[in-house]
XYZ file of C-alpha atoms in Angstrom:
636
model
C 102.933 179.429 134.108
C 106.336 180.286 135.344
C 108.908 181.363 132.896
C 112.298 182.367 133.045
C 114.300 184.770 130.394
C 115.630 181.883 128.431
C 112.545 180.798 127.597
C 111.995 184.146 125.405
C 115.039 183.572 123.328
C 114.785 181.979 119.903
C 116.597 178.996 118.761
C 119.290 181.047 117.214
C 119.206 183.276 120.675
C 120.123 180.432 122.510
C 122.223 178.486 119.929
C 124.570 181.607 119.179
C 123.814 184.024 121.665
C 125.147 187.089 119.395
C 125.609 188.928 122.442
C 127.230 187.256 124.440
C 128.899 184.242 122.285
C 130.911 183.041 125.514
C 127.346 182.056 127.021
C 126.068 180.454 124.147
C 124.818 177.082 123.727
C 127.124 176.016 120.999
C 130.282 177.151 122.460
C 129.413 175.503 126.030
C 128.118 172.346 124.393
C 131.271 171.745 122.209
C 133.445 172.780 125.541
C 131.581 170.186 127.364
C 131.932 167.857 124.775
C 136.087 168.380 124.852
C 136.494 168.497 128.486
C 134.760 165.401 128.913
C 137.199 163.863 125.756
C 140.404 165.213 127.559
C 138.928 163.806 131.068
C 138.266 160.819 129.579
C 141.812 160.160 127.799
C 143.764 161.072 130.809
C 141.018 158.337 133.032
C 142.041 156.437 130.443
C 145.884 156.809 130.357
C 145.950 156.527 134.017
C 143.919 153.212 134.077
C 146.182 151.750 131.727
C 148.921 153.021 132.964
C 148.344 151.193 135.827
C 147.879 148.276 134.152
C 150.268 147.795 131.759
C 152.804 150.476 132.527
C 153.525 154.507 131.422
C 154.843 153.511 128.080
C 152.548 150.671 127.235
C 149.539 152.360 128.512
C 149.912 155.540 126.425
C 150.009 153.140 123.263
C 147.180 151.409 124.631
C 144.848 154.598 124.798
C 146.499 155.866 121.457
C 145.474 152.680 119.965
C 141.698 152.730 120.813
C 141.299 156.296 120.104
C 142.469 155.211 116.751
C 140.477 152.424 115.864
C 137.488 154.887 116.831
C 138.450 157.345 114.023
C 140.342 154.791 111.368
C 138.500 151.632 111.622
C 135.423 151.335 113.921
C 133.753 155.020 113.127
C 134.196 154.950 109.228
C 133.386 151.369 109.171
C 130.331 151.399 111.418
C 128.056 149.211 109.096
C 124.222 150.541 109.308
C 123.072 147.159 108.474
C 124.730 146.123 111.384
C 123.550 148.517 113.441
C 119.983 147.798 112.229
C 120.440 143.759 113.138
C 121.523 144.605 116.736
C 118.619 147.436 117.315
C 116.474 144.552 116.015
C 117.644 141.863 118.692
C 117.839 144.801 121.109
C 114.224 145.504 120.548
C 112.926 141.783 120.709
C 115.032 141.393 123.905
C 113.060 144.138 125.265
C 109.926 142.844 124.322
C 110.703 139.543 126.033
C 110.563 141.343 128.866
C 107.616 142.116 129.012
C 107.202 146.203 128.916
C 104.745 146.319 126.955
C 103.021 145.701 130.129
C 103.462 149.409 130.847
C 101.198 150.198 128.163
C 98.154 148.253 129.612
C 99.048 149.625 133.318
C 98.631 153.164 131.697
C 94.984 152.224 130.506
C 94.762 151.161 133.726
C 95.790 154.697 135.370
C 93.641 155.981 132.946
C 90.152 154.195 133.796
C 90.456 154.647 137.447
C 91.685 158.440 137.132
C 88.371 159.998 136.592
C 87.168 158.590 140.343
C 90.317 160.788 141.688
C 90.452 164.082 139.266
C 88.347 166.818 140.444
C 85.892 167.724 138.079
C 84.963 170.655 139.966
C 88.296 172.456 139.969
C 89.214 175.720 139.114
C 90.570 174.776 135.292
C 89.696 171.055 134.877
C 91.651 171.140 131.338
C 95.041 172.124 133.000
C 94.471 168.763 135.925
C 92.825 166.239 132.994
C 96.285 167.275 130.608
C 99.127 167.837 133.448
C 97.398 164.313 134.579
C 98.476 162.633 131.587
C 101.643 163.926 130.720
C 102.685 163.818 134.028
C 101.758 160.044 134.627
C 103.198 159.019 130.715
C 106.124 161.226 131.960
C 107.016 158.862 134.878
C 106.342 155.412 133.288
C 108.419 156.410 129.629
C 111.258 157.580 132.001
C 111.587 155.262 134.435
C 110.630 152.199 131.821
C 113.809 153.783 129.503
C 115.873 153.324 132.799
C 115.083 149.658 133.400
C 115.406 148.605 129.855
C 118.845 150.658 129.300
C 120.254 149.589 132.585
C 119.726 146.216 132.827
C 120.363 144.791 129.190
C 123.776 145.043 129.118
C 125.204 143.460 132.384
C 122.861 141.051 131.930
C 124.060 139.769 128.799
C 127.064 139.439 130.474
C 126.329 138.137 133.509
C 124.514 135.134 131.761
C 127.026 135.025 128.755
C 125.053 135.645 125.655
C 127.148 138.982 124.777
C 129.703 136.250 123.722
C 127.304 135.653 120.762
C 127.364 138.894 119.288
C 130.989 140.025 120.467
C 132.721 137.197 118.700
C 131.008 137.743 115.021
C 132.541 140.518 113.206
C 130.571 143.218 114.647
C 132.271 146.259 115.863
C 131.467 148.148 119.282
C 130.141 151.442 117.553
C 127.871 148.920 116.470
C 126.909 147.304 119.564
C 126.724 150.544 121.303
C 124.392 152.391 118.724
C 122.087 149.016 118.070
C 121.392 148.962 122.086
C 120.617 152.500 122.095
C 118.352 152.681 118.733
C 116.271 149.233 119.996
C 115.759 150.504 122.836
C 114.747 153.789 121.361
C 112.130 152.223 119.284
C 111.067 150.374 122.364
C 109.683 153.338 123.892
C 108.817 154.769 120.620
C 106.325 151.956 120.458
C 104.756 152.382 123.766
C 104.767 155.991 123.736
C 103.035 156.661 120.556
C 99.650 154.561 121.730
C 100.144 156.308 125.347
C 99.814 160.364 123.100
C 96.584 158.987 121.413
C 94.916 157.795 124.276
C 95.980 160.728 126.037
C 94.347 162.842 123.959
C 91.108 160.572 124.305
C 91.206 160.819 127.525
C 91.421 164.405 127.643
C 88.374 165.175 125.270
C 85.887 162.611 126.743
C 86.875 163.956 130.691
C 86.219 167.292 129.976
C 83.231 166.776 127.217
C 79.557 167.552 128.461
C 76.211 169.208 127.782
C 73.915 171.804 129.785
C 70.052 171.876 129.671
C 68.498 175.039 129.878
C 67.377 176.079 133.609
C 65.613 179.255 133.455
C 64.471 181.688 130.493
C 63.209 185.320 130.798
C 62.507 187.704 128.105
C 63.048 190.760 128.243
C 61.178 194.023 126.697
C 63.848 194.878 124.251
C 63.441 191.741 122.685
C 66.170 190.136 123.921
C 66.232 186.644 125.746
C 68.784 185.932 128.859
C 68.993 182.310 130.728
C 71.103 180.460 132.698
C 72.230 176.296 132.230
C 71.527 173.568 134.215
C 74.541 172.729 137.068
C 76.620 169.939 135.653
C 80.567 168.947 136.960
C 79.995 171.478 139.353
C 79.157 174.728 137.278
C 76.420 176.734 135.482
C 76.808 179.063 132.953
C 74.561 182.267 130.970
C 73.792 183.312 127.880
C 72.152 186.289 126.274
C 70.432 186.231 123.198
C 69.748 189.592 121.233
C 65.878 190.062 119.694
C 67.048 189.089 116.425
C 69.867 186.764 117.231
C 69.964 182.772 117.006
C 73.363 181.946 117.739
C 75.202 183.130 121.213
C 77.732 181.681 123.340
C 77.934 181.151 126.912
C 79.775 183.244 129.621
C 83.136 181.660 130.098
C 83.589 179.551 133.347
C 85.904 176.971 134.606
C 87.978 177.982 130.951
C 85.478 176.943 128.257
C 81.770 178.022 127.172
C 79.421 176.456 125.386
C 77.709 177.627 122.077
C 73.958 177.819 122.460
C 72.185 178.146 119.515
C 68.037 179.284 119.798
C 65.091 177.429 117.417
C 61.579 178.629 117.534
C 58.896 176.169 117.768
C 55.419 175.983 116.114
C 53.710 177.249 119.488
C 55.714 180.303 119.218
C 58.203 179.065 122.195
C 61.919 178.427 121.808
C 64.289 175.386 122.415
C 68.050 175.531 122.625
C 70.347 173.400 121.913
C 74.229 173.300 123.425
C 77.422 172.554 121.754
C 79.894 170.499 123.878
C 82.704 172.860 125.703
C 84.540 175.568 123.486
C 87.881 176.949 124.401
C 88.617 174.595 127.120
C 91.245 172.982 124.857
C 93.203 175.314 123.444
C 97.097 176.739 122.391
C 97.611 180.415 122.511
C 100.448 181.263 120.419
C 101.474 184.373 122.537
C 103.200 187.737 121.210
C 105.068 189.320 123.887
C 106.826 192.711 124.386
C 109.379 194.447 125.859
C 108.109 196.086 128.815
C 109.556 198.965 130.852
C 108.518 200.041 133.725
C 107.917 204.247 135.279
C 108.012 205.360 138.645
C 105.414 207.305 140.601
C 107.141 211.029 139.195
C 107.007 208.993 135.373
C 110.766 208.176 135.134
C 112.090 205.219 133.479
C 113.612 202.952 136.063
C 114.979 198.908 135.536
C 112.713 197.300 137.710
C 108.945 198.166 138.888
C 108.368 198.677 142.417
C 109.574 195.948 145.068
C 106.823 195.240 147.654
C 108.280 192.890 149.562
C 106.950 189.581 148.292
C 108.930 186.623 147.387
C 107.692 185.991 143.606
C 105.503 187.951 141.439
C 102.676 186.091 139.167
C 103.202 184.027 136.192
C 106.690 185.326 136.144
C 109.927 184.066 137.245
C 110.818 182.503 139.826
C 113.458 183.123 142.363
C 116.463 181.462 140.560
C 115.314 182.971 136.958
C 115.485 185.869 138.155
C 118.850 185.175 140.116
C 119.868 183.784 136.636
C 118.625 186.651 134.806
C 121.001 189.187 136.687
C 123.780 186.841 138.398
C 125.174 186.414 134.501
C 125.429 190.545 133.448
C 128.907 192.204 133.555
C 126.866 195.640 133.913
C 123.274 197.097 134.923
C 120.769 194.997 133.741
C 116.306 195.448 133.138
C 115.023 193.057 135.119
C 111.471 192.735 133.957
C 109.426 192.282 136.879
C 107.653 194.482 139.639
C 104.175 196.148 141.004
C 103.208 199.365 139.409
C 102.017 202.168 141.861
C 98.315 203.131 141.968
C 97.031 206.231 141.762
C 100.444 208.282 139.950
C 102.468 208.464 136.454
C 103.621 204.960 137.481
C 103.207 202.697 134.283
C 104.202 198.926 132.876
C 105.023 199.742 128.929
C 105.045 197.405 126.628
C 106.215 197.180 122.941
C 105.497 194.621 120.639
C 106.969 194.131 117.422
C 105.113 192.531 114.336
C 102.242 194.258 114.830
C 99.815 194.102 111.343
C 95.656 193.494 111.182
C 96.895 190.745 108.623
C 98.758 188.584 111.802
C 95.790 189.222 113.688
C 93.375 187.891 111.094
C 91.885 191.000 109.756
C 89.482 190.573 112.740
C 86.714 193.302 114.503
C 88.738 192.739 117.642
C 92.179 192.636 119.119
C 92.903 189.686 121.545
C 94.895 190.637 124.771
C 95.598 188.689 127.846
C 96.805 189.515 131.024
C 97.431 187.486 134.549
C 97.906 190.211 136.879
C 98.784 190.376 140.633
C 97.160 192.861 142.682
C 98.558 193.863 146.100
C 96.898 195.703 148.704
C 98.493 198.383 150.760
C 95.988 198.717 153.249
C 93.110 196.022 154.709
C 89.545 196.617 153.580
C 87.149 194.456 151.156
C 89.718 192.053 149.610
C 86.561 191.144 147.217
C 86.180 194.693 145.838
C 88.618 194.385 142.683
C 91.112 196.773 141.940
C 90.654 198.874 138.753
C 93.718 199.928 136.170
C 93.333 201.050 132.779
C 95.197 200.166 129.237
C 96.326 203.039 127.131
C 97.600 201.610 123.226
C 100.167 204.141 121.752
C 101.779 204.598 118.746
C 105.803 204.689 119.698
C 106.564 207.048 116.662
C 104.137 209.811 117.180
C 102.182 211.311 119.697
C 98.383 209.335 119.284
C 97.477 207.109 121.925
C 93.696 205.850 122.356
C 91.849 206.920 125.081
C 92.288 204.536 128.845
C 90.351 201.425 128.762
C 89.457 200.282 132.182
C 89.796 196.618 133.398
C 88.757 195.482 137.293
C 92.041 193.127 138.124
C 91.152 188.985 138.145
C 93.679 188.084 140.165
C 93.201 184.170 139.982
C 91.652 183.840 136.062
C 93.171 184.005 132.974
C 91.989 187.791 131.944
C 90.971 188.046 128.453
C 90.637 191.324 126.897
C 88.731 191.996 123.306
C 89.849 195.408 122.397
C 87.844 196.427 119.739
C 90.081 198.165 116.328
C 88.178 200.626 115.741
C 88.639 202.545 119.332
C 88.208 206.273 120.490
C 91.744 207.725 119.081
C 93.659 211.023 120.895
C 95.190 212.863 117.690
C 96.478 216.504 118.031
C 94.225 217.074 121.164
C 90.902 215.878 119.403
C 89.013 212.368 120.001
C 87.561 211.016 116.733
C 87.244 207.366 116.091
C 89.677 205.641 114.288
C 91.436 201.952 112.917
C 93.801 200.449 116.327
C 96.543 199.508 113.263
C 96.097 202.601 110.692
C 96.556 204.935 113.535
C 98.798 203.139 116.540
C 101.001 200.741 114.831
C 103.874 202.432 113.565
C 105.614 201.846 110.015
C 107.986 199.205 111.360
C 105.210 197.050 113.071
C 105.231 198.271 116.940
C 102.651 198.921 119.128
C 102.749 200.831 122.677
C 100.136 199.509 125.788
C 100.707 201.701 128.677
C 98.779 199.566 132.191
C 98.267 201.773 134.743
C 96.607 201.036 138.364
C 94.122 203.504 138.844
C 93.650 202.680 142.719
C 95.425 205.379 145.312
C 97.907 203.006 147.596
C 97.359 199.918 145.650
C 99.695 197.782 143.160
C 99.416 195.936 140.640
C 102.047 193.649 139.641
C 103.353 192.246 136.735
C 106.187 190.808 134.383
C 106.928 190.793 130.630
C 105.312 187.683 130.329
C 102.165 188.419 132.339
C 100.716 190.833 129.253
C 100.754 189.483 125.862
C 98.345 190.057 122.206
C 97.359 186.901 121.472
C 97.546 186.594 117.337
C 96.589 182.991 116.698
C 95.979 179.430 118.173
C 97.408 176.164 117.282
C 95.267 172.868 117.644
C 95.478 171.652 120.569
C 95.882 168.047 119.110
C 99.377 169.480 117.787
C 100.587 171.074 120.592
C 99.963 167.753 122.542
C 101.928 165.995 119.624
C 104.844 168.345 120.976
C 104.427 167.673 124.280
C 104.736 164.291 123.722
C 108.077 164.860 121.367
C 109.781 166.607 124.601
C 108.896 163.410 126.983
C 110.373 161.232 123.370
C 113.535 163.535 123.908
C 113.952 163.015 127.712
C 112.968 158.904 127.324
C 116.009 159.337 124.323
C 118.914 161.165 126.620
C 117.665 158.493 129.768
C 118.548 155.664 127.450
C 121.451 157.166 126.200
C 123.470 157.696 129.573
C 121.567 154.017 130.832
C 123.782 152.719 128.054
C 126.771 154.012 129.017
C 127.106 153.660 132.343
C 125.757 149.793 131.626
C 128.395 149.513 130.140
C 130.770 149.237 132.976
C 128.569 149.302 136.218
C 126.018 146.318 136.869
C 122.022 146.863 136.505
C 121.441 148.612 139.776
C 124.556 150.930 139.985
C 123.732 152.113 136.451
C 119.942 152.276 137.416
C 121.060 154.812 140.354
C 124.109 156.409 138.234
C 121.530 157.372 135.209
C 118.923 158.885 137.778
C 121.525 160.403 139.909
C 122.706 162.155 136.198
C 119.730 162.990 134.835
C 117.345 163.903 137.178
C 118.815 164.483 141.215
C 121.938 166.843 140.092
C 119.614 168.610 137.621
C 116.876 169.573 140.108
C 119.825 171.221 142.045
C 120.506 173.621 139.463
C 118.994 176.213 140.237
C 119.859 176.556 143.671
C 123.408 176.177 142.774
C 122.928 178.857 140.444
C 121.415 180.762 142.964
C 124.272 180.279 145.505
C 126.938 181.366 142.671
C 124.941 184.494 142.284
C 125.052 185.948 145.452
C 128.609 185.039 146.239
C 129.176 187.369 142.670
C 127.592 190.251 144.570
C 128.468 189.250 147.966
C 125.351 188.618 149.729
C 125.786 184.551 150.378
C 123.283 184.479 152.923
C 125.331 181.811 155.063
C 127.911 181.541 152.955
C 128.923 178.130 151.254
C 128.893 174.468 152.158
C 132.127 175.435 154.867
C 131.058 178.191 155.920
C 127.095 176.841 156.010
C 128.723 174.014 158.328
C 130.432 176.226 160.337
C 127.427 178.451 161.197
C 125.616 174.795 161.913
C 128.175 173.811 164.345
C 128.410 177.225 166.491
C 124.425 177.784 165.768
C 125.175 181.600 164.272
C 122.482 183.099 162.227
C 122.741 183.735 158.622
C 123.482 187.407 159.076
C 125.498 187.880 161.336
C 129.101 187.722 160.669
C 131.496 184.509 161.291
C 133.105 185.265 164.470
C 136.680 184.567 162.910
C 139.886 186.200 162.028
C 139.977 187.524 158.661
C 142.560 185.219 157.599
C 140.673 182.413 158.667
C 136.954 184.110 157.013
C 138.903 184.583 154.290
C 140.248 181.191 153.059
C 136.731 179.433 154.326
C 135.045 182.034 151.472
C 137.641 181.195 149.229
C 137.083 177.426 149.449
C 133.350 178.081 149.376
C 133.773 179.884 146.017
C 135.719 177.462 144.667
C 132.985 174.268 145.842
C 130.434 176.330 144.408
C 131.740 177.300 140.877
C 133.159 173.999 140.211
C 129.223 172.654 141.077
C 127.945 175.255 138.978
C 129.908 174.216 136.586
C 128.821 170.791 136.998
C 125.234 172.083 136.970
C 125.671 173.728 133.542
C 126.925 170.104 132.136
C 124.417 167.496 133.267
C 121.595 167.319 131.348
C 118.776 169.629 131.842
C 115.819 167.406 132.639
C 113.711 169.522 134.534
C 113.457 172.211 132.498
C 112.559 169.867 129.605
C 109.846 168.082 131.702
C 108.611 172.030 132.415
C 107.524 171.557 128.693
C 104.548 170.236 129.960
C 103.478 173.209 131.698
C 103.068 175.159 128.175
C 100.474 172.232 127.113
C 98.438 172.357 130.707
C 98.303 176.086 130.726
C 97.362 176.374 127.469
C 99.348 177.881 125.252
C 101.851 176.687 121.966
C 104.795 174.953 123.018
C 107.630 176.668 120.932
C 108.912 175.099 118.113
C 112.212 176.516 119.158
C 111.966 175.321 122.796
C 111.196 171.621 120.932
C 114.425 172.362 118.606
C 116.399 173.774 121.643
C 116.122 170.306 123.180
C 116.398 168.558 120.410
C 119.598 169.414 120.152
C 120.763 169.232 123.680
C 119.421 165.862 123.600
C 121.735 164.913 120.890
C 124.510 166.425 121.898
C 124.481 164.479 124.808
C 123.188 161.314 122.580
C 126.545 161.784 121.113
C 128.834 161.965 124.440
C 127.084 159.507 125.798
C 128.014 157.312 122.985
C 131.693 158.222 122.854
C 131.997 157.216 126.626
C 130.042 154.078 126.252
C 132.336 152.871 123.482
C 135.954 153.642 125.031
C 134.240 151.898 128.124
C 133.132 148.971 126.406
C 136.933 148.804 124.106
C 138.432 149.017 128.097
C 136.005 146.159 129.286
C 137.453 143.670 126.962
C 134.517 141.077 127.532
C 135.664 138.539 125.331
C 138.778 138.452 127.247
């Protein structure tokens, strides 16, 4: 799973940003939410203005933005608003969506001919299947429906009905929006439970036992039957009647043993354990050393393009593009072989969070990269030293082989070999390591001469608990709720004055083509910060594209002439960026998904994060559909 540094902030984090209050998602959300006001009156203003004249026009915009705050907004009547979601929602259902519900069973009863039971991690395909798929239908079902209703009522008359009783357009506005809220709502809720059917019953089977040996100590090992494309073992000790399986394609299987009358055993196996799962991850700080063992911002750069389960090009573009001074970024390869080191501290750190437990969960999805050619299937080894930050006890190394394509899941046992004062004794991982304010050191290492391993702050973690995985779909399923709610929302307002198909193409345009351009306009903003556009901007791109000059080479101009084309490609480029930072944010919400698929808790701050984007732009959206709507006059 990719992740980018916003996604460790907390909802405060992002909603104040203490640091840095200028960035901060309040302060940008209420700018947006004033520049698109101002734009709007002085659209306005000049559209009446137009029509009626300076002086008339001004009263005319004066006079709606009036009515908003003295009549229609205080007056909005809920029961109103109720009646028109009402008629909104039967319209809807006239329609015919509900269709959409049977076409997902549909999806769903032909899927299992097409999804690969044999893959790598069958869990992540069967759930990215179905969010992905319920994804695409709630979206593009919210665009028809939103789109559509509006100009068609007009274009066949019946808004006359509901325009000429005493209903007011805060009214009419909010009652579209809310039916066809609960529209979706409806279809969307049956869609989550059959998901999660879906999802239990593809991955749910049973091994036989294959083969059984005893062994002298007592002990019996076997191995499973081949079923979806796997086998697993199992080891039983000599006085031991309950084991589990070794963990393949992400789950296991219990297997517990019964002896029968003739002195033989049977065994019995549970369905698949662990294949459906949240891991509510605790990450750290990390900091990375150099060969000699000095602290330095970034680990080692070897060349490639992205590291694992880190961040991707523009996060990390993001993460440094936006600092006024030096900044860690928290990515890189660790040398092999030398004092080089990955630290990381974590903070709330007690055996109580960890469930007073024998053993300390740990996960790791670690890159390895090799320096020299040889036998690519011959692992590479590091080693995991815990420390305590406020004085000098560390446990002795524990040594791990590198999985460079699984999910690596450590057990560290509490009650480790312990380095105190130059002796080794045995002693208690959180009595001894964890200092009084709850932090805990792991130094990784690569052991290797001339190899790497590579990693980010995200690609380490201590796993403290697990959610159900029937709630962390629930979430999932409240983020594609949130997206089908902001799709609705602008589909409304640009109904409002565009007919079905234009609004159908303005709404998508919005919400989903500008937003998946983000990140390369951030990108393109960073490096003309530090001065490294790599072909410059859209003029200067053109340009290059017209005289066939590489990317870095210089443009074969005056400086005069270099100079005002960078200028002018600045200015393109911040004013998209800054259109970037106001559309909505689509693809990073449908990214929610990801959490679910890979298998770990979505956030309850990432859900509240868009929550509240989503009605922040619930709200602009409605302020532009209504002073578009007052302009329309449609009972004129």
């Amino acid at each position: 799973m990719t992740l980018q540094p916003d996604d460790f902030w907390s909802f405060n984090e992002w909603l104040m940003r203490p640091n840095s209050f200028l960035e901060s998602a309040l302060l940008q959300g209420l700018v947006l939410i004033v520049l698109a006001i101002v734009l709007g009156l002085i659209v306005g203003y000049i559209v009446s203005a137009a029509r009626y004249g300076p002086v008339e026009g001004f009263y005319a915009v004066a006079r709606a933005v009036r009515e908003l705050l003295l009549h229609d907004g205080p007056r909005t009547s809920p029961r109103r608003i109720v009646a028109l979601a009402r008629l909104a929602f039967k319209e809807a259902i006239r329609r015919k969506v509900l269709f959409v519900v049977g076409l997902f069973v549909v999806l769903l009863l032909f899927a299992g001919w097409f999804l690969n039971e044999e893959s790598r991690d069958p869990a992540r395909l069967y759930i990215s299947f179905v969010l992905t798929t319920t994804n695409y239908l709630i979206l593009l079902l919210a665009l028809f429906i939103s789109t559509f209703s509006i100009p068609a009522d007009v274009k066949e008359k019946t808004i006359y009905t509901i325009v000429t009783k005493p209903v007011r357009i805060t009214e009419l506005v909010l009652g579209r929006m809310l039916g066809f809220i609960a529209v979706g709502t409806l279809m969307l809720a049956p869609m989550a439970l059959l998901s999660g059917v879906f999802v239990k019953r593809g991955l749910d089977h049973v091994h036989q036992v294959e083969t059984v040996e005893e062994e002298g100590d007592g002990s019996i090992v076997g191995t499973t039957d081949y079923v979806q494309g796997h086998e697993h073992t199992f080891r039983f000790a000599a006085d031991q009647d309950q084991t589990v399986t070794n963990k393949v394609r992400g789950h296991r299987h219990v297997v517990t043993k019964t002896k029968n009358d003739d002195g033989s055993y049977s065994f019995d196996f549970s369905g698949p354990v662990d294949s459906l799962v949240a891991r509510v991850p605790l990450y750290g700080e990390i900091q990375f050393y150099d060969r000699m063992g000095e602290p330095k911002n970034a680990g080692i750069d070897v060349g490639q393009e992205s590291i694992v389960g880190g961040y991707s090009s523009a996060g990390v573009s993001r993460l440094i593009g936006v600092a006024q001074g030096p900044r860690k970024i928290e990515y890189g390869y660790v040398e092999g072989g030398t004092l080089g080191a990955a630290e990381f501290t974590f903070g709330g750190v007690s055996a109580e969070r960890f469930g007073n437990t024998d053993t300390l969960l740990l996960d790791m999805q670690i890159r390895a990269f090799r320096s020299y050619k040889g036998d690519i299937e011959t692992g590479i080894h590091g080693s995991l030293t815990f420390k305590n930050p406020d004085k000098p006890i560390q446990s002795e190394p524990i040594a791990f082989i590198v999985d460079e394509y699984e999910l690596d899941e450590q057990q560290i046992p509490v009650e480790l070999e312990i380095i105190e004062d130059g002796k080794t004794s045995t002693g208690n991982l959180f009595e001894k390591l964890v200092s009084d304010d709850g932090q805990l050191q792991l130094v990784l290492r690569c052991t290797d001469d001339a190899q790497y391993l590579g990693v980010t702050r995200s690609a380490v973690y201590l796993r403290p608990a697990e959610v159900a995985f029937e709630v962390n779909l629930a979430k999932a399923y409240a983020s594609i709720w949130l997206q089908m709610v902001m799709v609705i929302a602008f589909g409304v307002m640009f109904s409002t004055r565009l007919g079905g198909p234009v609004a159908m193409v303005s709404t998508g345009v919005l919400c989903v083509v500008l937003s998946f351009f983000a990140e390369q306009i951030y990108d393109t903003r960073h490096y003309i910060d530090i001065g490294q556009e790599r072909g410059g901007g859209p003029v200067e791109s053109l340009i290059r594209l017209v005289k066939q000059d590489a990317l870095t080479t210089q443009l074969d101009l005056d400086s005069t002439t270099t100079k005002v084309i960078k200028t002018t490609d600045a200015g393109i480029v911040y004013a998209m960026d800054a259109l970037a930072t106001a559309v909505p944010n689509l693809p990073k919400m449908v990214e929610t998904a990801e959490y679910a698929a890979s298998g770990f808790d979505i956030p309850v701050a990432l859900v509240g994060r868009h929550a509240t984007a989503t009605f922040g732009y619930f709200l602009l959206a409605f302020l532009i559909s209504y002073f578009l709507l007052k302009a329309r006059e449609i009972a004129a």
